[in-house]
Short mmCIF file of C-alpha atoms in Angstrom, two decimals:
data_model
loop_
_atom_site.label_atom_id
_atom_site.label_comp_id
_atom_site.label_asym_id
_atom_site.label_seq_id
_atom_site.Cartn_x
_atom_site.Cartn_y
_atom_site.Cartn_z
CA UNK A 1 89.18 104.63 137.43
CA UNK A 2 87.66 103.76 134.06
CA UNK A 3 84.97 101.08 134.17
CA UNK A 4 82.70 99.95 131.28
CA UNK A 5 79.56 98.15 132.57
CA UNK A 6 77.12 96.28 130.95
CA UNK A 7 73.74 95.12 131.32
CA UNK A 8 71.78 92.27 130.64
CA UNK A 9 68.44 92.09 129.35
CA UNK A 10 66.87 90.57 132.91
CA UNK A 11 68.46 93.49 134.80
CA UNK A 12 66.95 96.24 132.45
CA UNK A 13 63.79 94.09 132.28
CA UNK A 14 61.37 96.77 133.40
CA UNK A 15 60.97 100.25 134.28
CA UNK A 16 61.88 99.44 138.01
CA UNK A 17 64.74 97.52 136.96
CA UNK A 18 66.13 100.56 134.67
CA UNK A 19 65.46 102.62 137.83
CA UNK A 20 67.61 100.02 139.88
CA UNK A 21 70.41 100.20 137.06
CA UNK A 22 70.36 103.77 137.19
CA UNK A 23 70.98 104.00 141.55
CA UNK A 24 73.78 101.27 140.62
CA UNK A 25 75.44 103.20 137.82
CA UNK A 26 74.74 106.20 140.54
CA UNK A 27 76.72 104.69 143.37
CA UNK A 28 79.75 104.27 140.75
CA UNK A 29 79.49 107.84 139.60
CA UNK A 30 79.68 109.05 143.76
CA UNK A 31 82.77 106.58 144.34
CA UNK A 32 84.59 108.72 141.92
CA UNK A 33 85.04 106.41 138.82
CA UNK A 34 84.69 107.36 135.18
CA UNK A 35 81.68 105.21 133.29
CA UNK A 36 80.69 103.50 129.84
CA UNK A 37 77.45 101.57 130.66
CA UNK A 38 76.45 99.21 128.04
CA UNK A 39 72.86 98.00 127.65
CA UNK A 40 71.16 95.22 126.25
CA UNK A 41 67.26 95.22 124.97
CA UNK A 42 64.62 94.40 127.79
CA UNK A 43 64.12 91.13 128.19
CA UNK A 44 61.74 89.96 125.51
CA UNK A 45 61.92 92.71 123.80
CA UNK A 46 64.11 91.24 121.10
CA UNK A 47 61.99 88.01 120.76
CA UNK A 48 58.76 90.74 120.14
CA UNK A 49 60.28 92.27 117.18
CA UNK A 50 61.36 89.17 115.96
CA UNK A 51 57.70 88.36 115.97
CA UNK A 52 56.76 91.13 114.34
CA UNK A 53 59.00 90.59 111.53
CA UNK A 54 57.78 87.03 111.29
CA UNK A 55 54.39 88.42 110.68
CA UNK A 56 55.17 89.54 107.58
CA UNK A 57 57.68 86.90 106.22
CA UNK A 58 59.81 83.88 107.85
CA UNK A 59 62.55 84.86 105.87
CA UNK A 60 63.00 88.84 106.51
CA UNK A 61 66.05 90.09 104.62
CA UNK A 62 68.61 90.66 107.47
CA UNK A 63 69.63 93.83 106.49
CA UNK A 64 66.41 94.83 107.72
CA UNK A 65 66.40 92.70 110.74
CA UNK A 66 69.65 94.65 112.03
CA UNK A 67 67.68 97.61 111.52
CA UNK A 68 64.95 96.14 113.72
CA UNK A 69 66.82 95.12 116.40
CA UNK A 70 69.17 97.41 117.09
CA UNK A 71 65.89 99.24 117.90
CA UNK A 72 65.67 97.32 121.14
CA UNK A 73 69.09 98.55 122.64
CA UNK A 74 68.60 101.87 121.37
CA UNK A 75 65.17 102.18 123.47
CA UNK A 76 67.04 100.72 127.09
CA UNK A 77 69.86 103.90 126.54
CA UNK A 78 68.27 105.95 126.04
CA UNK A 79 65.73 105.31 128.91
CA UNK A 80 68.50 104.88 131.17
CA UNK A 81 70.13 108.05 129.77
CA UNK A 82 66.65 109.81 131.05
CA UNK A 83 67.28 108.10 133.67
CA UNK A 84 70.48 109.33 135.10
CA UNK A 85 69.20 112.31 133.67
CA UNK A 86 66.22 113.04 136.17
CA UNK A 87 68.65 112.18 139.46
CA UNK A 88 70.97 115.14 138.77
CA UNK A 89 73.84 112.93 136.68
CA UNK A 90 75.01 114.10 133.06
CA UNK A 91 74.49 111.35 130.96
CA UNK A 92 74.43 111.03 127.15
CA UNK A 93 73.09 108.03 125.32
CA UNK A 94 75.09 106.59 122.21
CA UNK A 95 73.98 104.53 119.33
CA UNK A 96 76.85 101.62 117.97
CA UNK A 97 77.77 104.37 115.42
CA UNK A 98 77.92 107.15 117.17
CA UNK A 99 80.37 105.12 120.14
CA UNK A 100 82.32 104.18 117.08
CA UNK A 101 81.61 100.72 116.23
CA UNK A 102 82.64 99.54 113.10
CA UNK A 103 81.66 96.24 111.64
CA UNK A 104 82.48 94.01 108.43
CA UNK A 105 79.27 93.50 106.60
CA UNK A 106 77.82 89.96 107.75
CA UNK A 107 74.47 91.18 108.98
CA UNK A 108 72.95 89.59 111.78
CA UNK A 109 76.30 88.18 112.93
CA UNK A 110 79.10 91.26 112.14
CA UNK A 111 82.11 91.40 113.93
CA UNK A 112 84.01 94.06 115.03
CA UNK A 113 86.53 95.91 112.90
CA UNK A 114 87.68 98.89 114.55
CA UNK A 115 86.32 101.09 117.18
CA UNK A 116 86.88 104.57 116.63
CA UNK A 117 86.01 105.97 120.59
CA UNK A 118 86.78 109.23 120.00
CA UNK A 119 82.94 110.84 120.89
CA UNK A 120 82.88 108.79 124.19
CA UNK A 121 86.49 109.81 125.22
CA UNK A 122 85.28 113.72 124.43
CA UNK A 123 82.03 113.40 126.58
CA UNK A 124 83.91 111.51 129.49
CA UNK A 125 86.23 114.41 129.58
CA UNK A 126 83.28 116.62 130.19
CA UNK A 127 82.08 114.82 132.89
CA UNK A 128 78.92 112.58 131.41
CA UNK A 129 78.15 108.96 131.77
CA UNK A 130 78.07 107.65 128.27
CA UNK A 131 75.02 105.10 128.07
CA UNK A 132 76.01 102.97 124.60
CA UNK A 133 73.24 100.68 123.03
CA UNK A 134 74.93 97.12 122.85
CA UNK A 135 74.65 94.63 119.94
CA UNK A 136 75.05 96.68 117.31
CA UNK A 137 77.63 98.72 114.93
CA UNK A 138 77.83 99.75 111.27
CA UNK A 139 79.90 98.18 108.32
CA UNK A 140 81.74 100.80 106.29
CA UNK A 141 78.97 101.86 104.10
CA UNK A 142 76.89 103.35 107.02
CA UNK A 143 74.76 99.96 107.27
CA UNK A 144 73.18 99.08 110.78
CA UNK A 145 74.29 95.50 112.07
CA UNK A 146 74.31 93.59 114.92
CA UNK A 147 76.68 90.87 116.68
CA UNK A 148 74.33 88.14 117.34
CA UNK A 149 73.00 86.66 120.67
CA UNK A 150 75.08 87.94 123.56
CA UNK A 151 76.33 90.51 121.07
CA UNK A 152 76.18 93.34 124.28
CA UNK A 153 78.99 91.40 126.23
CA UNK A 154 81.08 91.46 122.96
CA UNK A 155 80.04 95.34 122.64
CA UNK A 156 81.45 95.97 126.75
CA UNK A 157 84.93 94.15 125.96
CA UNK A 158 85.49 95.53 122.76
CA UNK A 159 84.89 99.17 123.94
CA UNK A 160 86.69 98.54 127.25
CA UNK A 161 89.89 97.32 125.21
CA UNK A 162 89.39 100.71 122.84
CA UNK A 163 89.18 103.10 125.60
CA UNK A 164 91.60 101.61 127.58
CA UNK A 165 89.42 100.91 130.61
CA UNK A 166 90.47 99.57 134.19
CA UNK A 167 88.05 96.82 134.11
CA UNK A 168 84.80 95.73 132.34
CA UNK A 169 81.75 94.36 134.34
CA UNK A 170 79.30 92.46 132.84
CA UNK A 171 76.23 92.46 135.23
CA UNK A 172 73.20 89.92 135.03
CA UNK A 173 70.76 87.94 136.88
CA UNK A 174 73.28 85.69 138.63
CA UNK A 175 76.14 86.67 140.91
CA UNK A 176 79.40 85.33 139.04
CA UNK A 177 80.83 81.85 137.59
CA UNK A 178 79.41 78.63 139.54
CA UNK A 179 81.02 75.74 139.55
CA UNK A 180 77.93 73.89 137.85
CA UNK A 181 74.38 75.39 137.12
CA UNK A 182 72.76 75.86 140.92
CA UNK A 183 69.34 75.13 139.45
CA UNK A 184 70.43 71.74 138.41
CA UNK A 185 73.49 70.98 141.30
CA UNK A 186 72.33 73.57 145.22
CA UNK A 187 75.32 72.73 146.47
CA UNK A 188 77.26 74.61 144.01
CA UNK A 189 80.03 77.11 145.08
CA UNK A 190 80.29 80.64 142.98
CA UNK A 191 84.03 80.86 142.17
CA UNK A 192 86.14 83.95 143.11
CA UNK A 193 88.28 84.18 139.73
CA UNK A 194 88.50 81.53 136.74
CA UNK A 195 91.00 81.85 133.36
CA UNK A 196 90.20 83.00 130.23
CA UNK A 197 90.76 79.60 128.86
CA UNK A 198 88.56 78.00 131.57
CA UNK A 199 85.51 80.47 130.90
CA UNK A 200 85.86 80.00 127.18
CA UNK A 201 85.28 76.04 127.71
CA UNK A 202 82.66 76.76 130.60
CA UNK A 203 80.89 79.14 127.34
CA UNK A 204 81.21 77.28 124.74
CA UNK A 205 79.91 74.18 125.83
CA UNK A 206 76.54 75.54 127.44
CA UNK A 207 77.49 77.83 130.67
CA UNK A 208 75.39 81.12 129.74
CA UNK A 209 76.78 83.76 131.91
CA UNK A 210 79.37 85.01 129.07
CA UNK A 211 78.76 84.95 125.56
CA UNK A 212 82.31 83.15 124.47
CA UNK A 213 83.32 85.79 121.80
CA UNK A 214 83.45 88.37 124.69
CA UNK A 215 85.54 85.80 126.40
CA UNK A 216 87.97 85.11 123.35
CA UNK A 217 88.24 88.84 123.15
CA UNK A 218 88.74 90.11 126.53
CA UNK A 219 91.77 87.33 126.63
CA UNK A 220 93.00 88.41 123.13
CA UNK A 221 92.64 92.18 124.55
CA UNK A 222 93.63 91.53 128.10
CA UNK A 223 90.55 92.90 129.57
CA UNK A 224 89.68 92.44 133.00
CA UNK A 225 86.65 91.35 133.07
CA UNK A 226 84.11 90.34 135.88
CA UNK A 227 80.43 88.77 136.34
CA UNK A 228 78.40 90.51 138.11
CA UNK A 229 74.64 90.16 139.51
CA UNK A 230 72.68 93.70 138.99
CA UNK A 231 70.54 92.65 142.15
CA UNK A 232 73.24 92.49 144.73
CA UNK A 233 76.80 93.86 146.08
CA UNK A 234 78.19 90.33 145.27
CA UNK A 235 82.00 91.37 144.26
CA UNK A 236 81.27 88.50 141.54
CA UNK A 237 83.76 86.56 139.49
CA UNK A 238 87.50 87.65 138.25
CA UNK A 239 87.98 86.20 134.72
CA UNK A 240 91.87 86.91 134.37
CA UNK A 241 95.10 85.32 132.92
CA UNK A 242 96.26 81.80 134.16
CA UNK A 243 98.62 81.89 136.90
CA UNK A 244 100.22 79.44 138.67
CA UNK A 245 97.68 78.92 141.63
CA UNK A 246 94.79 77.99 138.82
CA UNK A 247 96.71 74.85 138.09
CA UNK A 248 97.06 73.83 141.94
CA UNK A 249 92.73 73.23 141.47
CA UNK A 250 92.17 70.28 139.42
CA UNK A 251 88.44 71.10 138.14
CA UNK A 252 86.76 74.14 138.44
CA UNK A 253 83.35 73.36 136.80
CA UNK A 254 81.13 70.90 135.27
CA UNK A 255 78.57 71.67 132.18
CA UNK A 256 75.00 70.20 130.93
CA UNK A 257 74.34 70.98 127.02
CA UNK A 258 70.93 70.10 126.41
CA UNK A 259 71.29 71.48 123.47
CA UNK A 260 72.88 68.23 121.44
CA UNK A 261 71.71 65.71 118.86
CA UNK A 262 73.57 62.53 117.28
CA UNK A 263 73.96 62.00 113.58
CA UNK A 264 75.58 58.26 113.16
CA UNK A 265 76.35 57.17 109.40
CA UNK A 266 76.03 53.31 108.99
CA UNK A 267 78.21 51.94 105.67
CA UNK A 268 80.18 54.67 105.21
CA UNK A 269 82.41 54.36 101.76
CA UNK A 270 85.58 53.84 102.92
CA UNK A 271 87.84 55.86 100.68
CA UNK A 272 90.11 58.88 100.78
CA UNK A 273 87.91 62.58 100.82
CA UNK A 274 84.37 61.28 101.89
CA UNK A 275 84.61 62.49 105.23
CA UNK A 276 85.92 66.10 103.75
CA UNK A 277 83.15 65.80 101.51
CA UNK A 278 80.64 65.31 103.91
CA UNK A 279 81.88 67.72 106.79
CA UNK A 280 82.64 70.53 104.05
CA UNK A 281 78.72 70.35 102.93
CA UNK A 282 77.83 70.78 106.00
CA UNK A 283 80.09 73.75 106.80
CA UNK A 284 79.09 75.70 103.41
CA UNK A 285 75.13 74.70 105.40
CA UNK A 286 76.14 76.38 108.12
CA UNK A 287 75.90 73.32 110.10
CA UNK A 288 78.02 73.52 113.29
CA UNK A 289 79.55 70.32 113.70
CA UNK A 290 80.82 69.58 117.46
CA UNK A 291 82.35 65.98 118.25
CA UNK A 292 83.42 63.49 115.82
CA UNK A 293 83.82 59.72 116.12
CA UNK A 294 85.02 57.66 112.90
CA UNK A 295 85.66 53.92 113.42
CA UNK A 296 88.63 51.97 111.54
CA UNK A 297 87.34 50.58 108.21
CA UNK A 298 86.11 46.72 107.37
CA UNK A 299 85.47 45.08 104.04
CA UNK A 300 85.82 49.16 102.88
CA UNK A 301 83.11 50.11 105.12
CA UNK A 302 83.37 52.52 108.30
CA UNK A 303 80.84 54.27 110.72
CA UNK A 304 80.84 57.73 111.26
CA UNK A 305 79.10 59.72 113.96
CA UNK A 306 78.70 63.41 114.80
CA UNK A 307 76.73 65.70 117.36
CA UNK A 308 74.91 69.34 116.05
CA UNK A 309 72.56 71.41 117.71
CA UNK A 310 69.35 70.85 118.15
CA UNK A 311 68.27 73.26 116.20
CA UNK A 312 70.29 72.14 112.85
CA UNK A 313 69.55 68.65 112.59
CA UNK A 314 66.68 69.29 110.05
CA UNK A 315 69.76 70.58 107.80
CA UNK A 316 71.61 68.11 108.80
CA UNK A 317 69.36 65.24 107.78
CA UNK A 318 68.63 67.31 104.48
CA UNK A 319 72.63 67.11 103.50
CA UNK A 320 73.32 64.00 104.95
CA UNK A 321 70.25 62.64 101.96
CA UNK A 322 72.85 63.85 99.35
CA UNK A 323 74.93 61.18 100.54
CA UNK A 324 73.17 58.04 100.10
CA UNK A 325 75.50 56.49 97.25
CA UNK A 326 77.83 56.95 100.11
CA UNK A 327 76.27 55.51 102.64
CA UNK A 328 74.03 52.52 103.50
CA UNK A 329 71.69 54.39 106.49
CA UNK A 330 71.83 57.20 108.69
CA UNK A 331 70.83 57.43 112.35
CA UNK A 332 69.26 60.82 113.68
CA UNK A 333 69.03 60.97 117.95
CA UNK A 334 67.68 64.11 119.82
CA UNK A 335 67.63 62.39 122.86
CA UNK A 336 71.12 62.88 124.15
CA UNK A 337 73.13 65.86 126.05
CA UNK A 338 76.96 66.67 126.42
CA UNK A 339 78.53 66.61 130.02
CA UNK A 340 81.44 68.55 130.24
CA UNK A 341 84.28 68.55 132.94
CA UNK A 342 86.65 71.57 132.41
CA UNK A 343 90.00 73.07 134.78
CA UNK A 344 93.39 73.98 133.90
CA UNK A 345 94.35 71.41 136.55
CA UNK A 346 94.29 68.82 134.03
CA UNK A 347 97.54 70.48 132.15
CA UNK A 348 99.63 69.01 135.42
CA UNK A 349 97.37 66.20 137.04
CA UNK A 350 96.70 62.69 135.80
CA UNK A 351 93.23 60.51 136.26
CA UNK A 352 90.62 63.30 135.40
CA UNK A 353 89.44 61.58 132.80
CA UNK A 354 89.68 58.12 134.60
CA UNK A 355 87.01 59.36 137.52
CA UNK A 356 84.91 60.47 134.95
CA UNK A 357 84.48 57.24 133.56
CA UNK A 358 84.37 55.67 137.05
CA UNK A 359 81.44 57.79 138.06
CA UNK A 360 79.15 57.44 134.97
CA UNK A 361 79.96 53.35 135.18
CA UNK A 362 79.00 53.83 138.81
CA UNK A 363 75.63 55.38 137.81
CA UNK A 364 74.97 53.17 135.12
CA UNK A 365 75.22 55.76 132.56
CA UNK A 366 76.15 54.37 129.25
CA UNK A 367 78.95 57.01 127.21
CA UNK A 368 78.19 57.31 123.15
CA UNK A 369 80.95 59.81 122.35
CA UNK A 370 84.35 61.31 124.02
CA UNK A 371 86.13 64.40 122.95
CA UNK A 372 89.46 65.60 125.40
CA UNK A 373 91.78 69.03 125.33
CA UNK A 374 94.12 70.14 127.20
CA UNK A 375 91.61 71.54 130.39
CA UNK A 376 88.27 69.61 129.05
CA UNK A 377 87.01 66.48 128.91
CA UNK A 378 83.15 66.53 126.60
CA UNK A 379 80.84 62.73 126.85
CA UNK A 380 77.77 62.27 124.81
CA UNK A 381 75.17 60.32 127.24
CA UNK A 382 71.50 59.98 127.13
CA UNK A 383 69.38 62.93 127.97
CA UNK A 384 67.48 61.37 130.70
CA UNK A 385 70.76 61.10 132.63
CA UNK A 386 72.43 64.16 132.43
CA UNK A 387 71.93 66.41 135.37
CA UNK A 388 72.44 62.66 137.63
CA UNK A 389 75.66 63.35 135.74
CA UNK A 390 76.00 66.57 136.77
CA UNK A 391 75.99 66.21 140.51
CA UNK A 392 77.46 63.06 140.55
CA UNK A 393 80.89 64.48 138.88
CA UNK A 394 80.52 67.45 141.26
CA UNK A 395 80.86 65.29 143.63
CA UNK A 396 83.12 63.55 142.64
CA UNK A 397 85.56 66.35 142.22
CA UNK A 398 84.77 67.73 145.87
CA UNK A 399 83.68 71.04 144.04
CA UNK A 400 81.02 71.67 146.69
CA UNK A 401 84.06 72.58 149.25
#
């Protein structure tokens, strides 16, 4: 059998924690299976050279901050590679070009193009363990780039898919896909297998076991893919295709996004194009717009609101200033968080969204925004209230039995 696995930065967080990594990949090797391990930076390790860049400038060209951090990848192979090495194993460490990685050319954020595994199949066939450096690739003109935050899982899938592997692992601090965030909910129950579609949702909206482009990927690609804890013999969670027996559970998890601020327009001009106007300038901004409420128009007035990260609203406020023959004031609220309910259930069962709304009203917990699809349901509440929304939904759904 042909397994890729890869590993996150808390499970290669340390010299003892490489060593642990290496008696895991070990264990593999003796059970007779084939291996592509792929390895994040240590933890913190990114967030250092980030630093050191800063140092310098705040705005580093990021042709030379893909150079930089693929460093931090580069270092955990090869130490593993060593190693493997020292316990008797053959192992060979790999750089994104040298496994083949090939990237278009939007540096700090590339995405794959082709992989060209050819190097990894050759060493496999001899017998080695081929340690790759996740995160990284190289555009067609030999440049270094990386995939962004997470980039590592997208690294596993993609080669997986390429070399036409069994299954793909993806190992980390916690033992699979809970049903909500155990820090926040105890009585959460780890779930034995989940769909693609489901995981996406559970990713996108805050869940940060899977980074969702590996997710959109290994469904595009048909990977099998699992989550995995590095520090136990948890068999962990089956992401897979949809089958009928998904749709017999109505919910399978509920999500807290901290990570969530309001933008409300007052006095919006009510004509044709201002709302492409305004979401256009802030999608050239890079802005990433989320949910969107727009109220029917009076006296050729209407109120608009919208939720960004956290982290954008500065831009946001900047763009929404070029505006202000459009509009007669602008709310700004940090202060708020998204509670998510998501299960393919929903496609065949009524009233989902109905308890939802019964629960918060039960708590006393006011709803600002809704946003529904096909297996989710998103609501825009105060921040104060969200992880009392949390369990109270998890409840509600019975997803503690």
């Amino acid at each position: 059998m042909l397994i890729v696995q890869k590993y996150g930065g808390t499970s290669v967080g340390g010299l003892e924690r490489i060593e642990n990594v290496a008696n895991r990949v070990a264990r593999a090797r003796e059970a007779g299976h084939d291996l592509v391990i792929v390895v994040s930076a240590m933890s913190g390790e990114t967030n250092k050279l980030l630093g050191y860049a800063e140092h310098f400038s705040k705005t580093p060209a990021k042709k030379e901050m893909d150079m930089l951090l693929s460093s931090g990848e580069r270092i955990t192979a090869a130490l593993l590679s060593i190693a493997l090495q020292a316990k008797g194993y053959e192992a060979v460490a790999m750089t994104g070009r040298q496994a083949g990685i090939v990237t278009d050319d939007l540096h700090t954020f590339a995405r794959i193009e082709s992989i060209h595994p050819e190097a990894m199949q050759h060493a496999i066939r001899d017998g080695k363990i081929v340690v790759v450096a996740g995160f990284q690739g190289v555009n067609r003109n030999g440049s270094v780039t990386t995939l962004g935050r997470g980039g590592s899982d997208l690294s596993a899938v993609a080669l997986a898919a390429a070399l036409h592997a069994d299954q793909c692992e993806i190992y980390s601090d916690v033992d699979g896909i809970y049903t909500t965030d155990p820090r926040i909910e105890p009585n959460a129950k780890k779930l034995d297998v989940i769909s693609y579609d489901e995981m996406l949702e559970l990713s996108s909206l805050g869940a940060k076991v899977l980074q969702s482009r590996s997710v959109e990927l290994a469904k595009k690609l048909n990977v099998k893919l699992y989550a995995k804890s590095s520090f136990s013999d948890d068999k962990g969670t089956l992401i897979t295709k949809e089958n009928g027996n998904m749709e017999a559970v109505l919910v399978s998890g509920v999500v807290l996004d901290k990570n969530q601020a309001r933008v409300t327009l007052r006095g919006v001009v009510d004509r044709p194009g201002i709302a492409a106007e305004i979401f256009s300038a802030l999608a050239e901004a890079n802005v990433n717009v989320d949910m969107i409420i727009q109220n029917v128009g009076t006296d050729g007035l209407t109120n608009l609101g919208f939720t960004v990260p956290q982290s954008e609203i500065e831009d946001a406020e900047k763009l929404v200033e070029s505006f202000n023959e459009d509009i007669q004031g602008a709310d700004f609220d940090e202060h708020v968080c998204k509670v998510s309910v998501v299960g393919v259930g929903m496609k065949s069962h009524s009233g989902v969204a109905a308890t939802a709304f019964t629960v918060l009203a039960d708590s006393n917990i006011n709803i600002q925004m809704i946003s529904t699809s096909e297996i989710k349901i998103s609501l825009i509440i105060d921040e104060k209230y969200g992880e009392l929304a949390i369990r109270a939904l998890h409840e509600a759904y019975e997803l503690d039995k």
